[in-house]
Coordinates of C-alpha atoms and ligand atoms in Angstrom, one line a residue:
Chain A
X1 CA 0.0 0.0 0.0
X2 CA 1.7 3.4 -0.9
X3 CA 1.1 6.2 1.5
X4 CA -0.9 8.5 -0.6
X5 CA -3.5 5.9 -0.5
X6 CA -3.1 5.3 3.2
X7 CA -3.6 8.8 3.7
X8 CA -6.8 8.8 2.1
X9 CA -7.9 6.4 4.1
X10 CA -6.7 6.8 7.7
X11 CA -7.0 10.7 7.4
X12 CA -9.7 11.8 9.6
X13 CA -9.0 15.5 9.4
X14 CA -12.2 16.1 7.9
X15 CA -14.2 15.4 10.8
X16 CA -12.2 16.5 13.7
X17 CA -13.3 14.7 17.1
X18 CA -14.9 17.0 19.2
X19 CA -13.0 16.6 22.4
X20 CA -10.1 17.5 20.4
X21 CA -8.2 20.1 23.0
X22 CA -7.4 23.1 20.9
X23 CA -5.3 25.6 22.4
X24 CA -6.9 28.7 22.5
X25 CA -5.7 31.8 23.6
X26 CA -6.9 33.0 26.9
X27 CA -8.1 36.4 25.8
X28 CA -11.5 37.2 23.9
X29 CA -12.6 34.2 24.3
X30 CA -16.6 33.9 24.2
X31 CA -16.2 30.8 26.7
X32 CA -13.8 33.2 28.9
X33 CA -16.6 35.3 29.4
X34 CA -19.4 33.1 30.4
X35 CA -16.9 31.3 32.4
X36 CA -16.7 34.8 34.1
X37 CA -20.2 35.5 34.4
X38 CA -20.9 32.1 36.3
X39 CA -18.3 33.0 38.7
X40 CA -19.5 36.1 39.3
X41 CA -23.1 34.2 39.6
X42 CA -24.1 36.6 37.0
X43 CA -28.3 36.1 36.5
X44 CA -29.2 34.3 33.4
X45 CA -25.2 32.5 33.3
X46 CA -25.9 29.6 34.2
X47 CA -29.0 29.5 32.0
X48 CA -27.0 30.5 29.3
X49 CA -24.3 27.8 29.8
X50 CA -27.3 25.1 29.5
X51 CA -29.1 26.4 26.7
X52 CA -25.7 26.9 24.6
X53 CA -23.8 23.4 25.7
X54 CA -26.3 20.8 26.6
X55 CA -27.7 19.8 23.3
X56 CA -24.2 18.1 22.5
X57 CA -23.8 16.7 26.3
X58 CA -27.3 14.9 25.8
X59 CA -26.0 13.4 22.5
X60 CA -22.7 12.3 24.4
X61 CA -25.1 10.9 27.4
X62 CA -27.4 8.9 24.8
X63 CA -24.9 7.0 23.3
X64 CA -22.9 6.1 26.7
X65 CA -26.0 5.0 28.3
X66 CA -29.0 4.3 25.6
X67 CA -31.6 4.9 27.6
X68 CA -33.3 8.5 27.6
X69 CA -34.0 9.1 31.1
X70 CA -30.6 7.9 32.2
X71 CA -29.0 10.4 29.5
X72 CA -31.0 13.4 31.0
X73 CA -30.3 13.1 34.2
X74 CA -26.6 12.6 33.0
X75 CA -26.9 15.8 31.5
X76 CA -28.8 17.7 34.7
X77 CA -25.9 16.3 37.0
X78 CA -23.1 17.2 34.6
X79 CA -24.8 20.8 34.6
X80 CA -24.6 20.7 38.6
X81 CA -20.7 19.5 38.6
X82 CA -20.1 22.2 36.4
X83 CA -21.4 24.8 38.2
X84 CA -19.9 24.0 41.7
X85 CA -16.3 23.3 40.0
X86 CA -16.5 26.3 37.6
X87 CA -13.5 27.6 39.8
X88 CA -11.1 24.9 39.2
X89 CA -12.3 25.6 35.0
X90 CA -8.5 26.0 33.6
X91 CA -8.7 28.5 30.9
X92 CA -6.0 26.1 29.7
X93 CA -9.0 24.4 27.7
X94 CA -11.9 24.8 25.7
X95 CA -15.2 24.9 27.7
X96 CA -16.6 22.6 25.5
X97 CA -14.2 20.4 26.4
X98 CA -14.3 20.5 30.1
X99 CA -18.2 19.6 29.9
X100 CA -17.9 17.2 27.8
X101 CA -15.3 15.2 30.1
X102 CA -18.0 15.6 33.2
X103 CA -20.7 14.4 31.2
X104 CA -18.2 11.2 29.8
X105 CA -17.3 10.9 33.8
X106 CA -21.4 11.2 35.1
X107 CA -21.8 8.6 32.1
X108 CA -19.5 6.2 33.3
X109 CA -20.7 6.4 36.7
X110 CA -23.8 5.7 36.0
X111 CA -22.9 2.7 34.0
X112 CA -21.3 1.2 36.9
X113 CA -24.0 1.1 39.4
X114 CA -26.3 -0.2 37.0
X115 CA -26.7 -4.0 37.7
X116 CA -23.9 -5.7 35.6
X117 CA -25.1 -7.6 32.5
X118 CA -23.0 -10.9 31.8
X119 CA -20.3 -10.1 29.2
X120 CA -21.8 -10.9 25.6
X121 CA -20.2 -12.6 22.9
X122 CA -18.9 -11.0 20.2
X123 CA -17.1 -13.9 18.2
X124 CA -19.9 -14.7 15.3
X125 CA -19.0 -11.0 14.5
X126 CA -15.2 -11.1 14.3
X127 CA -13.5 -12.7 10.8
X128 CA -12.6 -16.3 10.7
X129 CA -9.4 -17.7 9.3
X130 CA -8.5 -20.8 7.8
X131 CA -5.9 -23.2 9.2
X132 CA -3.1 -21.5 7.0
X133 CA -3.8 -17.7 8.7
X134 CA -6.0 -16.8 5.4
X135 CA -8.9 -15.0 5.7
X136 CA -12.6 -17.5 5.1
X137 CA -14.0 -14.5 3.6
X138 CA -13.1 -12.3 0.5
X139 CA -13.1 -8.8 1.2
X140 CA -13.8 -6.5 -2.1
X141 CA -12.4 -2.7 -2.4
X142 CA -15.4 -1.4 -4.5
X143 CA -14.9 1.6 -7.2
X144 CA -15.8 3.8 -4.6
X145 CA -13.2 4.2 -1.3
X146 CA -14.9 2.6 1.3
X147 CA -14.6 5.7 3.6
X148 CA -16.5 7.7 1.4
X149 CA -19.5 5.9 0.6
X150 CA -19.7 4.9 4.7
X151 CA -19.3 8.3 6.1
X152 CA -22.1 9.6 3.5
X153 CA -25.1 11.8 5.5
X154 CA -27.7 9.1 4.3
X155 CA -25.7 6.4 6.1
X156 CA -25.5 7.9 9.4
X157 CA -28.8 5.8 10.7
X158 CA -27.2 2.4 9.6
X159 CA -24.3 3.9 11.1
X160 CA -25.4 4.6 14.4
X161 CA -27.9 1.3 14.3
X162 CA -24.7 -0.7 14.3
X163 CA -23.0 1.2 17.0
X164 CA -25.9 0.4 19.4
X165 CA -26.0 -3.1 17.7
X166 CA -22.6 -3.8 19.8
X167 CA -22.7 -6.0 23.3
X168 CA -22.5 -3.2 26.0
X169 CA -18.6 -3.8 27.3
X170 CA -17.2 -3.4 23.5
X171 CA -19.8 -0.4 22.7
X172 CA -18.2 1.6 25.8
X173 CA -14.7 1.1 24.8
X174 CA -15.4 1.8 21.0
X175 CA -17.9 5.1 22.0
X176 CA -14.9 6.8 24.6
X177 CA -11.7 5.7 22.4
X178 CA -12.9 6.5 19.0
X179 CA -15.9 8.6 18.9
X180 CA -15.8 10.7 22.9
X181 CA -11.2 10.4 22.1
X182 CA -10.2 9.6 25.2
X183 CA -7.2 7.6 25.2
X184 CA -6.4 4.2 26.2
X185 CA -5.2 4.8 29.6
X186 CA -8.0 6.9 30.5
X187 CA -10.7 4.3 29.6
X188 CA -8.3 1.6 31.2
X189 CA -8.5 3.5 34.1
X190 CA -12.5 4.9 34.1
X191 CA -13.8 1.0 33.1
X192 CA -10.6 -0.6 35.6
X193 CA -9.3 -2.7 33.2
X194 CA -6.2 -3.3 31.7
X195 CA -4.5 -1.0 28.9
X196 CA -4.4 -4.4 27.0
X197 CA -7.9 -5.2 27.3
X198 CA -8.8 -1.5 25.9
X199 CA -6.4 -2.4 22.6
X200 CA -8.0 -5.4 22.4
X201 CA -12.1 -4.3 22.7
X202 CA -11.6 -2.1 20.7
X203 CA -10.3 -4.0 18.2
X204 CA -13.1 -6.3 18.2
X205 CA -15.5 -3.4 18.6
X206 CA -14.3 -1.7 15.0
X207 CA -14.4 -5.4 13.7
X208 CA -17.6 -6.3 14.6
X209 CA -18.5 -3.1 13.6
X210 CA -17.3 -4.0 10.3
X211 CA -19.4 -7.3 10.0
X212 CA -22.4 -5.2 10.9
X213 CA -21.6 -2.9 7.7
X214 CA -20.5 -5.2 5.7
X215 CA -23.4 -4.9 3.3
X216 CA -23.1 -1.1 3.1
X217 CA -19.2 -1.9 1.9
X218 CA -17.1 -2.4 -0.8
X219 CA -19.8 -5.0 -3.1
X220 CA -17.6 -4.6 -6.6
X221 CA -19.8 -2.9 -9.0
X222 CA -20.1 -4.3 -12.1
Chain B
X1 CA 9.9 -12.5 12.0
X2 CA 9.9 -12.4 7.9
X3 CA 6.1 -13.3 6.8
X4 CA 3.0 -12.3 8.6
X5 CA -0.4 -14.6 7.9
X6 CA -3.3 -12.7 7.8
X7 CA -4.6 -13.8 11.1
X8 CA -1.5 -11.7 12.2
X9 CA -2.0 -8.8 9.6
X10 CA -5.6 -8.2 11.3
X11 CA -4.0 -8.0 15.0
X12 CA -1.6 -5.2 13.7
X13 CA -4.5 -3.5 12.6
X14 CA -5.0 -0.7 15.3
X15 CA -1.3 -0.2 16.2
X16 CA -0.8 0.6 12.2
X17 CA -3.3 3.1 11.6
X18 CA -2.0 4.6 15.4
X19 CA 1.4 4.4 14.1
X20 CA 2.2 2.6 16.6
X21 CA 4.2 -0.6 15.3
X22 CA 7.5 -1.3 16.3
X23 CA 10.1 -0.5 12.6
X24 CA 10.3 -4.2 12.2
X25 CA 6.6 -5.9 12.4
X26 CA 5.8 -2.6 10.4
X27 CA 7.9 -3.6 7.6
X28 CA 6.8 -7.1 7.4
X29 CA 2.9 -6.2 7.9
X30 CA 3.3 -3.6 4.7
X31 CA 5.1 -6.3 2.8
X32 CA 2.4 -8.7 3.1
X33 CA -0.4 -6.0 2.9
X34 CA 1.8 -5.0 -0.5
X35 CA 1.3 -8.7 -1.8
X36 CA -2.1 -9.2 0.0
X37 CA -5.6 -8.0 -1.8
X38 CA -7.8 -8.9 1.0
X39 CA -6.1 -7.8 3.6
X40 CA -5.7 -4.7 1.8
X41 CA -9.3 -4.7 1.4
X42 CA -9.9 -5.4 4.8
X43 CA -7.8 -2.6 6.1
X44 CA -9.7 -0.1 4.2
X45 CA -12.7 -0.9 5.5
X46 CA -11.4 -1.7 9.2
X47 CA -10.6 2.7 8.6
X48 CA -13.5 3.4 6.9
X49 CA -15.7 2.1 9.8
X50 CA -13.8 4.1 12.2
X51 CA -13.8 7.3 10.3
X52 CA -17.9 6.7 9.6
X53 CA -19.0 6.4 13.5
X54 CA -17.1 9.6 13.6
X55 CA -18.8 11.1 11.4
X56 CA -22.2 10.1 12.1
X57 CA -21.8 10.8 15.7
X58 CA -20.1 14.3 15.0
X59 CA -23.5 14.7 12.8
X60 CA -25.7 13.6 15.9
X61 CA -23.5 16.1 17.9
X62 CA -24.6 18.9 15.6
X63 CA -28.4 17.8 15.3
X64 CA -28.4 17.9 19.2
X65 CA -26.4 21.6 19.4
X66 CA -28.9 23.9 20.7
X67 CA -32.0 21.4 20.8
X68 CA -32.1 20.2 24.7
X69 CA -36.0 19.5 25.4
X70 CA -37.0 22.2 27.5
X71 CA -38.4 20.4 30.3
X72 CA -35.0 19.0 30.9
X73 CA -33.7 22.7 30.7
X74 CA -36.3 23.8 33.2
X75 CA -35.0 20.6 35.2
X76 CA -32.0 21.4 35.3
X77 CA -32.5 25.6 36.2
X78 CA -35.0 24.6 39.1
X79 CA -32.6 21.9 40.7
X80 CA -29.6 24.7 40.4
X81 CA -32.2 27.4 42.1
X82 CA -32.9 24.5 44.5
X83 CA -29.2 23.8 45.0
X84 CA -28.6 27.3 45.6
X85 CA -31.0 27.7 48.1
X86 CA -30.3 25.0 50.4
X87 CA -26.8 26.1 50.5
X88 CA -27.3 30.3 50.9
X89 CA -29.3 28.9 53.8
Ligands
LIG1 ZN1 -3.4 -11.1 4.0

């Protein structure tokens, strides 16, 4: 493979993550000055901050815990956390950021006292191999890159169907490593597990994940 | 190590695209993904399923901007006002 076609195909660029942390500078900031105002307890701040942020959060808090009520009250405590720690609010990063890492923690918290579900299988969705290390199946590039045709607008349902589709331990990993960008040794150390056993989930996860698209990919056409 | 099965190949998967392979199983997994159509395949659609949750999710993201339910808003504002209350007092 030479690298220009690698490039097209690992290069994510074009939808940057949105926990990406983006240096800002710390003056005129428009988060610099509602991080003011909630300080200050400033009427209507804090009213503000929700109306402006918590659309994304309850996104974020829908796909962690796929259940609506959950993902509101998610939201409504990640809006309390906020406000009480505003002070300890680094200008270092973006607002956005900082929310988004409470709701990600409120998430996670929640998933752990719910009652544990047994782990599910996930090996009828991972690829077999023959004997010799060969793949059983044949994987087709169609005419169109792969990437392309997946990340189209009308396939964000089927997209997001699959996602869900995943048993609940390899959804997690997959949701905070490649969609929420936290890194391996964060999740390791949010779902206490080893930084080994966050490589390899989420391995499975995109693989599975793969399985489940499979009929949205790469069929040759002729 | 000089040949890689594809069994192997697809366990590499997530430290290539990281960059993350050491110099030498890097060089053998691109020598067999240079001689290897379906892992080639495979790779490309291993990325493209990454790069389309992002996107779809980034697209939920913006759908959801600006569009809490405003009975969770008013929730949220009364159990702040409550908050504040109990603890002024
Ligand atoms: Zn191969």
């Amino acid at each position: 493979m030479n690298g220009a076609r690698l490039a097209a195909v690992v290069c994510y660029s074009a939808v940057a993550s949105p926990t990406e942390t983006t240096p800002t500078p710390p003056s005129a900031s428009p988060d610099q000055a509602l991080v003011d105002a909630l300080r200050s307890h400033a009427p209507g701040a804090f009213e503000q901050l929700v109306r402006t942020r918590g659309g994304r959060l309850l996104a974020v808090t829908r796909r962690l815990l796929g259940n609506e009520e959950d993902a509101r009250d998610a939201v409504q405590e990640t809006f309390m956390n906020a406000y009480r720690s505003i002070d300890r609010f680094e200008g270092g990063s973006l607002l956005s950021t900082w929310l988004h890492r409470i709701a990600v923690n409120v998430s996670l918290m929640k998933l752990r006292t719910r009652k544990r579900k047994p782990e599910e299988s996930l090996d009828h969705l991972l690829p077999a191999f023959k004997d010799d290390g060969h793949f059983m199946e044949r994987f087709e590039s169609g005419s169109e890159p792969a990437d392309v045709r997946l990340s189209r607008i009308e396939e964000q349902a089927t997209v997001r169907t699959a996602i869900d589709e995943l048993p609940e331990h390899y959804r997690t990993v997959l949701l905070l490593r490649d969609i929420e960008g936290l890194d391996t040794r964060d999740v390791a150390e949010q779902l206490g597990i080893t930084a080994n056993a966050v490589k390899l989930r989420l391995h499975r996860a995109r693989q599975a994940l793969r399985t489940l698209l499979a009929p949205r990919l790469g069929r040759p056409d002729r | 190590m000089s040949k890689m099965t594809c069994r192997a190949c697809s366990d590499f998967l997530a430290d290539y695209l990281d960059g993350q392979l050491d110099p030498g199983i890097r060089a053998t997994f691109e020598v067999h993904l240079d001689k290897c159509r379906n892992c080639r395949a495979y790779l490309e659609q291993y990325a493209a399923v990454i790069k389309a949750g992002r996107c779809a999710c980034e697209r939920e993201n913006e759908q959801a901007a600006g569009a809490l339910p405003e009975e969770l808003v008013r929730a949220i504002l009364a159990a702040q006002a409550e908050r504040g209350n109990t603890s002024d007092a």
